[in-house]
CSV table of C-alpha atoms in Angstrom, one decimal:
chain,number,residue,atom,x,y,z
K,1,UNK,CA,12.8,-1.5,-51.1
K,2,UNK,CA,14.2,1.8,-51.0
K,3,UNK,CA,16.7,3.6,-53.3
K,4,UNK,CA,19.9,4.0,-52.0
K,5,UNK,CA,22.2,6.7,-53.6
K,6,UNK,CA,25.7,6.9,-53.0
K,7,UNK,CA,27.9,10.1,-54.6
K,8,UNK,CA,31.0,10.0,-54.8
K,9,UNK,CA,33.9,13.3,-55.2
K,10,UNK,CA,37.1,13.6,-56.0
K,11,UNK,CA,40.0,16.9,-56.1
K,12,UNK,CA,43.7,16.9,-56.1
K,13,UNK,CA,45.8,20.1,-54.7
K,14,UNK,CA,47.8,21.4,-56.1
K,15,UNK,CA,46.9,20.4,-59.0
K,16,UNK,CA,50.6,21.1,-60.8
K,17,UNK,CA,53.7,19.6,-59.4
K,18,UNK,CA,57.0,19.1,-60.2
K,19,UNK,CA,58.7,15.6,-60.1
K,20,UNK,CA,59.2,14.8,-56.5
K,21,UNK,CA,57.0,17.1,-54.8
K,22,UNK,CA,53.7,16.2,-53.2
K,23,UNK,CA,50.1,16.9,-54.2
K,24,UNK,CA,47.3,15.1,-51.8
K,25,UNK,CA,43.8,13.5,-53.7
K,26,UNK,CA,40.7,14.2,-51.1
K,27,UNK,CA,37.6,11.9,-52.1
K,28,UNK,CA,34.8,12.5,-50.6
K,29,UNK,CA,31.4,9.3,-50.7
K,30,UNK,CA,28.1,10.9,-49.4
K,31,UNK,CA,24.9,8.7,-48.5
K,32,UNK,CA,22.2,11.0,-50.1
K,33,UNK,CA,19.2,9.0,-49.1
K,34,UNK,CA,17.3,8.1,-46.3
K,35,UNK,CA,18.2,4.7,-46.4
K,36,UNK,CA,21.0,3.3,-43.9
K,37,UNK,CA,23.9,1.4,-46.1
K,38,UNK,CA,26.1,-1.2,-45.5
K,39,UNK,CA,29.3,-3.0,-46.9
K,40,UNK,CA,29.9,0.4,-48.5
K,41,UNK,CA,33.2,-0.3,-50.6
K,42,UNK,CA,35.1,2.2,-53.0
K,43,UNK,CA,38.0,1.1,-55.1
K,44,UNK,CA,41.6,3.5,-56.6
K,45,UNK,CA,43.9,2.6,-57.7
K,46,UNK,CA,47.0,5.2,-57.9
K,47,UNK,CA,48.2,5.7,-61.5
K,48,UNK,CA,51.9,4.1,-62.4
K,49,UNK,CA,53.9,7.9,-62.2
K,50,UNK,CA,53.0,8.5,-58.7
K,51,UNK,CA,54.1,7.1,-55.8
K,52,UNK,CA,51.3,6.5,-52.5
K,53,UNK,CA,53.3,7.9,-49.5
K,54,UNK,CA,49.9,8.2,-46.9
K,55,UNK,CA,46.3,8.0,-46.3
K,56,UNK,CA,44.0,8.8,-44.1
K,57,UNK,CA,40.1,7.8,-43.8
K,58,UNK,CA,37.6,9.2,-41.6
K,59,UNK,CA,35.8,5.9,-41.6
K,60,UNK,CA,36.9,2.4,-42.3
K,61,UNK,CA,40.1,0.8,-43.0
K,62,UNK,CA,42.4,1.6,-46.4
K,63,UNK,CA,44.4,-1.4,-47.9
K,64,UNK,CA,47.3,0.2,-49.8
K,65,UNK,CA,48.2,-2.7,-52.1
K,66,UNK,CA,44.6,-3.2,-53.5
K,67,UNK,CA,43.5,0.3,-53.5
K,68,UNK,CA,40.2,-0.5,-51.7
K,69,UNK,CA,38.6,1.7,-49.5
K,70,UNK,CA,36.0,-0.9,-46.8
K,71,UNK,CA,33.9,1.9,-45.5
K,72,UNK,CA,31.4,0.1,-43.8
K,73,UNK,CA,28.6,1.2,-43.0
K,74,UNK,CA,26.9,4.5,-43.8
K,75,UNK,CA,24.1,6.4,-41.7
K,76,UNK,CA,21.5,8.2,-43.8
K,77,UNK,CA,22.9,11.2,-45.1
K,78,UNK,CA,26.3,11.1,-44.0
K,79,UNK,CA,29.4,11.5,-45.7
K,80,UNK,CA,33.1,9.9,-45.0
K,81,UNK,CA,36.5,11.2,-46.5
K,82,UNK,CA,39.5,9.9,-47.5
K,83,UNK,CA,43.0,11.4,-48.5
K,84,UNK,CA,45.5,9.8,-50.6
K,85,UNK,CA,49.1,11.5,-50.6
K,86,UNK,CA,51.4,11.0,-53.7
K,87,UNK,CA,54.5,12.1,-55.0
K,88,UNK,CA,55.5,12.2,-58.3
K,89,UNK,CA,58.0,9.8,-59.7
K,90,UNK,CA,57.5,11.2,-63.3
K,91,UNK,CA,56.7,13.7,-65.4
K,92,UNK,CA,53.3,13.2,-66.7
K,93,UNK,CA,49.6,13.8,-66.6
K,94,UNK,CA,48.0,11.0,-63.9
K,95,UNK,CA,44.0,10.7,-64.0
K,96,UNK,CA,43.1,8.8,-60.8
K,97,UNK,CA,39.5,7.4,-60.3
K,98,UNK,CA,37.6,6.4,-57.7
K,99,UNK,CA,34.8,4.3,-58.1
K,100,UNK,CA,31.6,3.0,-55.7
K,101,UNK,CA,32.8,-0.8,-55.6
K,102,UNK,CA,29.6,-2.3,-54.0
K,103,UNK,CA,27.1,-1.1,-50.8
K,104,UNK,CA,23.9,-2.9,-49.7
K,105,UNK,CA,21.5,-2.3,-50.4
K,106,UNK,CA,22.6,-1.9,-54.1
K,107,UNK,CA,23.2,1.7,-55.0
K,108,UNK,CA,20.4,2.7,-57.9
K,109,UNK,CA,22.0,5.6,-59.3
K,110,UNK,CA,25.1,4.7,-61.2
K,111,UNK,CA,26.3,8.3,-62.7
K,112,UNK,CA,27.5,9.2,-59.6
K,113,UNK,CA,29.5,6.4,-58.2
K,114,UNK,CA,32.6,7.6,-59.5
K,115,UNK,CA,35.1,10.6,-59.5
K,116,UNK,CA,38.3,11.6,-61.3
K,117,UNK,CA,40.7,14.0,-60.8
K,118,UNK,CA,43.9,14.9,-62.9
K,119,UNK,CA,47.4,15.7,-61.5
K,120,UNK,CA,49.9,17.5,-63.8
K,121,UNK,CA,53.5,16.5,-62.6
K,122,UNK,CA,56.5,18.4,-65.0
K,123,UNK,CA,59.9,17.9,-65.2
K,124,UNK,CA,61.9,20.4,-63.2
K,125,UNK,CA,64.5,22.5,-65.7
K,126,UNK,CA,66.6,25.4,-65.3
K,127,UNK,CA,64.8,28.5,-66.6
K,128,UNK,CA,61.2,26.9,-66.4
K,129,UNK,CA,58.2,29.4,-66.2
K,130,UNK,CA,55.9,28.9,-63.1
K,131,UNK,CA,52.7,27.0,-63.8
K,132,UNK,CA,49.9,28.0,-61.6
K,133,UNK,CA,46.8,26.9,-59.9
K,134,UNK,CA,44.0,29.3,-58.6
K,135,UNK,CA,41.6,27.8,-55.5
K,136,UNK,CA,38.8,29.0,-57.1
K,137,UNK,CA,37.0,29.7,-60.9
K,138,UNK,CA,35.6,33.2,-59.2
K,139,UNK,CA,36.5,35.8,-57.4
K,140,UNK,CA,34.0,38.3,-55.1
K,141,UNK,CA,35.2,41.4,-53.5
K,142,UNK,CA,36.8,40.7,-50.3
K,143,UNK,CA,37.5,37.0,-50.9
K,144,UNK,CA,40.5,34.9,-49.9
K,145,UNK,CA,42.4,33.4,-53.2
K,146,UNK,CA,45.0,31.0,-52.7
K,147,UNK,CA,47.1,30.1,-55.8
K,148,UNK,CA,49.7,27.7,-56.1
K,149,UNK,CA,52.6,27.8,-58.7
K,150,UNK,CA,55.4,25.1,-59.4
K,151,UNK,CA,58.1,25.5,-61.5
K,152,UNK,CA,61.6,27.3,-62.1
K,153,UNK,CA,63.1,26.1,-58.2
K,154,UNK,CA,60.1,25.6,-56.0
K,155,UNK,CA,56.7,25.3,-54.6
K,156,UNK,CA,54.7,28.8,-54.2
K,157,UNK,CA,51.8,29.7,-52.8
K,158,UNK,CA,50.1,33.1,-52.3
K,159,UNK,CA,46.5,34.0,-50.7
K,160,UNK,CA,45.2,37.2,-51.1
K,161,UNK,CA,42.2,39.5,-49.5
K,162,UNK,CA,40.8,42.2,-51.2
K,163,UNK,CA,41.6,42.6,-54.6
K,164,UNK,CA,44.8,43.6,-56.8
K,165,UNK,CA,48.0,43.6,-56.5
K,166,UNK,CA,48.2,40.6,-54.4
K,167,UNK,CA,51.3,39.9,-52.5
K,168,UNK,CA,52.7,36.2,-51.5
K,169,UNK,CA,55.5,34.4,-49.8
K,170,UNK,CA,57.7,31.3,-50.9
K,171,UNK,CA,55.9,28.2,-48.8
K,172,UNK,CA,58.7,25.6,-49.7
């Protein structure tokens, strides 16, 4: 029997909020064989903090109460993508997981099959410095950056071309 091999990603953005606002999870499950799957199942569950206000999937059906994601089947290959959007109903760090639930055939490599990403949501108080959140770990010449800051009255977010100074613009 062949191997299957299903790999599974996670990312939140932004990846700082402030109580009330809205960050969006994006997981992504990618068929990496040759092998056509089936019954492809994922599982997450969103953390007591944050409150599920939408999904979307590119393939298969999402049941909000359970958290499980029926995928279906998978072509050799492919990849499907999900979005969770949250809000955050407390001040906190949130690690949400998602996790390969089951396929057929069986999926053979297990250090893959599951993903987590961390939300930050603070507090909002008077006089609060910005946190902030870059798109990117490097920078080349001529690159768009977006960053994202949160904090004192807002939402920010600034993208730059080119280098330093940057300039940016309010988004909320």
């Amino acid at each position: 029997t062949p191997s299957l091999d299903i790999a599974v990603t996670k990312q939140v953005s932004p990846a700082v909020i402030l109580v009330g606002q809205s960050a969006t999870f994006t997981m992504t499950a990618t068929n990496r064989t040759q092998v056509h799957a089936t019954h492809v199942v994922l599982t997450d569950i969103v953390p007591q903090g944050l409150t599920l206000v939408g999904q979307t999937t590119s393939q298969g059906t999402w049941d909000t109460v359970s958290g499980t994601w029926n995928v279906g089947s998978m072509a050799a290959g492919s990849t499907v993508t999900a979005t969770l959007q949250v809000t955050g109903a407390q001040a906190g760090s949130f690690t949400n997981r998602i996790n390969l639930a089951g396929s057929a055939p069986t999926d053979t490599d297990s250090t893959n099959n599951s993903a987590i990403a961390t939300l930050i949501v603070q507090a909002p108080t008077p006089g609060q410095p910005l946190i902030c959140a870059i798109s990117t770990t490097t920078v080349a010449a001529g690159q768009v950056v977006t960053a994202y800051a949160s904090g004192g009255n807002g939402n920010y977010s600034w993208t730059a071309t080119g280098g330093i100074p940057a300039t940016g613009a309010n988004s909320s």
